[in-house]
Coordinates of C-alpha atoms in Angstrom, one line a residue:
X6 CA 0.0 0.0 0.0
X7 CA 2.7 2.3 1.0
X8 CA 4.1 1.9 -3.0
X9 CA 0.6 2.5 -4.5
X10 CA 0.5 6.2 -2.2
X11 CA 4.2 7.2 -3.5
X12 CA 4.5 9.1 -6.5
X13 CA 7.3 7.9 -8.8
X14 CA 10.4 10.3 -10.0
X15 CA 8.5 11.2 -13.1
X16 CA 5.5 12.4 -10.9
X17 CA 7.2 14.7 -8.8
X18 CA 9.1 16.3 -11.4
X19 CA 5.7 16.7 -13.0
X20 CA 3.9 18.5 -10.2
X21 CA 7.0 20.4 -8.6
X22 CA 6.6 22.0 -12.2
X23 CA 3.5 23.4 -11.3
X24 CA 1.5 20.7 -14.1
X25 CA -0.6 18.0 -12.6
X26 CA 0.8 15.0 -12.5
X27 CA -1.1 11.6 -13.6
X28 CA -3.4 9.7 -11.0
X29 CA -2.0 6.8 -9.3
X30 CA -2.6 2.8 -10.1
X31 CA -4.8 3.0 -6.7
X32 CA -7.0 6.1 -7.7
X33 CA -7.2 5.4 -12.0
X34 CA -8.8 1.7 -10.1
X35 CA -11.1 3.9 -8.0
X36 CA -12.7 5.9 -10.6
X37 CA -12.6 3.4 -12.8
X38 CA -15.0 1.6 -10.9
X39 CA -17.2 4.5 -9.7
X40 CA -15.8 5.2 -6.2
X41 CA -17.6 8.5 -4.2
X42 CA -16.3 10.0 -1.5
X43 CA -17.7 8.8 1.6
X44 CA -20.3 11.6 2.7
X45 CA -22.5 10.7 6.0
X46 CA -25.8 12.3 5.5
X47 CA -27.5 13.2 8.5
X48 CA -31.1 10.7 9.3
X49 CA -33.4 13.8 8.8
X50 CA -33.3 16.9 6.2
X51 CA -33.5 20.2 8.5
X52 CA -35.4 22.5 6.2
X53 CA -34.6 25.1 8.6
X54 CA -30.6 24.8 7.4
X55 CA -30.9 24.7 3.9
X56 CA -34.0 26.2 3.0
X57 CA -32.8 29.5 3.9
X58 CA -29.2 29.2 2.3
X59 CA -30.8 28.2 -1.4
X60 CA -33.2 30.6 -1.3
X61 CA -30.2 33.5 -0.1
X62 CA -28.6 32.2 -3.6
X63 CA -31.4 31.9 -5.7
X64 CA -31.8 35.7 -5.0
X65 CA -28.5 36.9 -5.1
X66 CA -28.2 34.9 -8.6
X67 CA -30.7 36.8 -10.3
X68 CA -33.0 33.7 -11.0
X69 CA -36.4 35.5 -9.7
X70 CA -35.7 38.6 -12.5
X71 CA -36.8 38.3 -16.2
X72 CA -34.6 36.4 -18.4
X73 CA -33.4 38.6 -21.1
X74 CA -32.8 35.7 -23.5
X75 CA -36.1 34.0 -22.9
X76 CA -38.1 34.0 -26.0
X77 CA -41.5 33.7 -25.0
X78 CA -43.7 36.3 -24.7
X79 CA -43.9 38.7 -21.6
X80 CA -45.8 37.4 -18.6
X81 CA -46.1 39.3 -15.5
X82 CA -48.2 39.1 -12.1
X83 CA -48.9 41.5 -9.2
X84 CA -48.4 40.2 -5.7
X85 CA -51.7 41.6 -3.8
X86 CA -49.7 43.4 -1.7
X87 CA -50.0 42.4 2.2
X88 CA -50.1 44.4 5.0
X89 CA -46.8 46.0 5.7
X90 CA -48.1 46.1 9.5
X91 CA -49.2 42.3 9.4
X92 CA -48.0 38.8 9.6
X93 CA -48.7 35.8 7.2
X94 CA -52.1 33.6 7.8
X95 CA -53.5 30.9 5.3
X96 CA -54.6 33.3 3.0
X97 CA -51.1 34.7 2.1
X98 CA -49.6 31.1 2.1
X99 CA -52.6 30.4 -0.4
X100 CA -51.9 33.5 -3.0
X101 CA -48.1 32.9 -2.9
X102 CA -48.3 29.0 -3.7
X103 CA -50.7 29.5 -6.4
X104 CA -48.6 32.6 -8.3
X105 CA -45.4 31.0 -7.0
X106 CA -46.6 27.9 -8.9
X107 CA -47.5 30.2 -11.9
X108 CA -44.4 32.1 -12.3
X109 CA -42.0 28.8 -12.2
X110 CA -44.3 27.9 -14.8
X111 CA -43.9 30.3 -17.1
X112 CA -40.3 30.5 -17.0
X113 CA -39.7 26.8 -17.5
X114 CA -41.9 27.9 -20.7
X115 CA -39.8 30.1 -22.0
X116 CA -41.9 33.5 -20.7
X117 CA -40.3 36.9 -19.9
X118 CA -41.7 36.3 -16.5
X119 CA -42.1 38.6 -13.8
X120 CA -44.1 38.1 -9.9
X121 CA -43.5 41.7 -8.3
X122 CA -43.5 42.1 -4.9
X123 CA -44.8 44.5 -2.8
X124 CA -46.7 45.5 0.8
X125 CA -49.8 47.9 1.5
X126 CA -49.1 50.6 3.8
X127 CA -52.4 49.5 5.7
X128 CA -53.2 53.3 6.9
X129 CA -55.6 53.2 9.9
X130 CA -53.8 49.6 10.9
X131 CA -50.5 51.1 11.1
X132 CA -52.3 54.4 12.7
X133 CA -53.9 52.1 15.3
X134 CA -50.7 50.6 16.2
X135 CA -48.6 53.6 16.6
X136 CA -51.3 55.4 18.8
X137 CA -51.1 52.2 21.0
X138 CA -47.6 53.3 21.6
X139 CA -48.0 56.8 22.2
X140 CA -51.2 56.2 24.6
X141 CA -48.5 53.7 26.2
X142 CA -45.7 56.8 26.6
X143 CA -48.2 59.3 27.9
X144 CA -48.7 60.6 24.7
X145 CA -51.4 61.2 21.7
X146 CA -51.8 62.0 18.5
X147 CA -52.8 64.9 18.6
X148 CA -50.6 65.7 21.8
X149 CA -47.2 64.8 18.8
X150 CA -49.1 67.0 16.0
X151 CA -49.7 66.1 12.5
X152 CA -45.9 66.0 11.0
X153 CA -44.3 65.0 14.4
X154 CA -47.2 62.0 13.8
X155 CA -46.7 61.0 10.4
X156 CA -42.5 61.4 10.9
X157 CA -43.0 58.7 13.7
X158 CA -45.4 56.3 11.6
X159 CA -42.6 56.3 8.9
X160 CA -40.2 55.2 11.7
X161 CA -42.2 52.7 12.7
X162 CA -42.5 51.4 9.2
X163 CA -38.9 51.4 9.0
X164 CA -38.5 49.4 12.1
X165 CA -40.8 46.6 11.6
X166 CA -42.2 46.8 7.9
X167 CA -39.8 44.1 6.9
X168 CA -41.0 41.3 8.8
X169 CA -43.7 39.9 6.4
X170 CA -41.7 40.5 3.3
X171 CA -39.3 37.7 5.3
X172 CA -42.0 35.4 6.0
X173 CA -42.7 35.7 1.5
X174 CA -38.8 34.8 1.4
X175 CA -39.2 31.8 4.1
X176 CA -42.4 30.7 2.0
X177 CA -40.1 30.4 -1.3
X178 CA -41.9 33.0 -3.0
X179 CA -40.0 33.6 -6.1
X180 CA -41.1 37.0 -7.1
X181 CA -38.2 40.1 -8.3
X182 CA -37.0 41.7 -5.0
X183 CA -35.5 44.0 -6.7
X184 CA -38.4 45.7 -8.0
X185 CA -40.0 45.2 -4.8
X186 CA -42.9 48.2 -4.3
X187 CA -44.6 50.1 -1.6
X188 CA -48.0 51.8 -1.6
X189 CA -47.0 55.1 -0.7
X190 CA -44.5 55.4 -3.4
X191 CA -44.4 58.2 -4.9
X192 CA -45.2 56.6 -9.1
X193 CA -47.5 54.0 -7.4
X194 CA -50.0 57.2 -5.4
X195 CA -50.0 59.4 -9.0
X196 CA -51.2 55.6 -10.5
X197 CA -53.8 55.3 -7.9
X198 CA -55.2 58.7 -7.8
X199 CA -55.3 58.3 -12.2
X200 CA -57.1 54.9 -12.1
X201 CA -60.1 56.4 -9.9
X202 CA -60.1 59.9 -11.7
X203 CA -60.9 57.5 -14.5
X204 CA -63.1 55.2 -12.9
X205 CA -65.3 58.2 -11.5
X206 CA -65.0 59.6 -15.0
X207 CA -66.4 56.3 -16.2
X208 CA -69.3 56.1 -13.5
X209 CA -68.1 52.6 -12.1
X210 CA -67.1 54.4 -8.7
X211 CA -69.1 56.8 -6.4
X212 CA -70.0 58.2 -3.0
X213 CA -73.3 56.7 -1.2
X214 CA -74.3 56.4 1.9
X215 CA -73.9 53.1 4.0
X216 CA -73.0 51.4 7.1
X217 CA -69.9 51.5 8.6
X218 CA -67.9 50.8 11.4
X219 CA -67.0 53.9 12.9
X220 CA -64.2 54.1 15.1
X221 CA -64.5 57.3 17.6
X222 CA -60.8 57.2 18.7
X223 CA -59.6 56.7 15.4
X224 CA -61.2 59.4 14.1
X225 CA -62.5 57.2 10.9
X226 CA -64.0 54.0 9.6
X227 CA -62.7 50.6 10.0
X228 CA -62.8 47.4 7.9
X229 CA -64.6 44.3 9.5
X230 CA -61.3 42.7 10.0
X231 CA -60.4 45.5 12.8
X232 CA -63.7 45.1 15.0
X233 CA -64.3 43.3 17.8
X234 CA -67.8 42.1 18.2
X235 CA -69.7 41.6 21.2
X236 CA -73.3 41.1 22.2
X237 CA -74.9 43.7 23.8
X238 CA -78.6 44.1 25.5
X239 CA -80.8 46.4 23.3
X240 CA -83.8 47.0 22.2
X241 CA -86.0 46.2 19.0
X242 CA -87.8 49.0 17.5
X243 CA -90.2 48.7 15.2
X244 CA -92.4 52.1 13.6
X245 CA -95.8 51.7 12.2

């Protein structure tokens, strides 16, 4: 064994010249006959170890932009963008599975494919939160003053807007972060305000009265998804 791990004179000379020298008798044997390196697998795939590490370079590749070279036609979705205030439930995980499952598609097919990304700014959710905060320091609203008020609900954006766009990476979502959007952009709030001009212009919008839930504190109404029923004892009128 010790002769099959030496290299000969010829060998040496080879590889102290800097080219590489041939395999030994032992190794040409070993390939020959489909040797692998011994790897010990672990018993159980931990998701939680290499999900995260395949998705970090399937990003940082470029694989989620549209290919340049792909010949198909253009084919692009809009993520409907969640709450930046919020956390993930079943609906999100449904939405991103089903577009995930488009977008793959239609690059496999050859499409110019794009899935972009982007959060809601989820006004009176975001207002609701921060005003928790402030009632919490002493403080109001209307104590901070309007620009004092806004300034901080940017802040808070900053600080915690970032945690569901992580939960869409930890789902595999494979939409363009780099042209990731936010409601409150600047092109995206001239886009709104022109696609209700037009829709009032076109009738298929308008003011009428209806119920709402009205929040006194707030100052506004609320979605159903913000109230929290309870039963109360009333009373049944009726007018004849």
């Amino acid at each position: 064994s010790g002769a099959a791990s030496s290299s000969s004179p010829a060998e040496a000379a080879s590889s102290s010249n800097g080219a590489p020298s041939a395999p030994s008798a032992a190794a040409a044997a070993a390939a020959a006959a489909g040797a692998r390196p011994n790897i010990q697998l672990p018993k159980n795939f931990d998701p939680a170890e290499r999900e995260q590490q395949l998705y970090k370079w399937w990003e940082e590749s470029g694989f989620f932009a549209p290919d340049p070279a792909a010949t198909g036609p253009p084919f692009t979705i809009p993520m409907p963008p969640p709450n930046v205030t919020g956390k993930l439930h079943m609906g999100h995980a449904m939405f991103v599975t089903l577009q995930d499952v488009m977008a793959r598609y239609a690059r496999m097919a050859g499409k110019q494919t794009l899935w972009l990304p982007g959060t809601d700014h989820a006004g009176i959710a975001t207002q609701n939160v921060v005003e928790k905060q402030l009632e919490a320091e002493g403080s109001s609203r209307a104590g901070l003053g309007r620009e004092a008020f806004e300034a901080r609900v940017w802040q808070w954006k900053e600080q915690y807007g970032g945690f569901i766009t992580g939960q869409l990476r930890r789902l595999g979502a494979s939409c363009d972060w780099s042209r990731q959007r936010f409601t409150l952009d600047q092109g995206l709030s001239d886009a709104v305000a022109e696609a209700f001009v037009q829709l009032a212009d076109k009738g298929l919008v308008y003011r009428g009265a209806y119920m709402v839930n009205w929040s006194p504190r707030l100052g506004t109404a609320v979605s159903d998804l913000e109230v929290e029923y309870s039963e109360e004892p009333g009373h049944l009128l009726f007018f004849k």
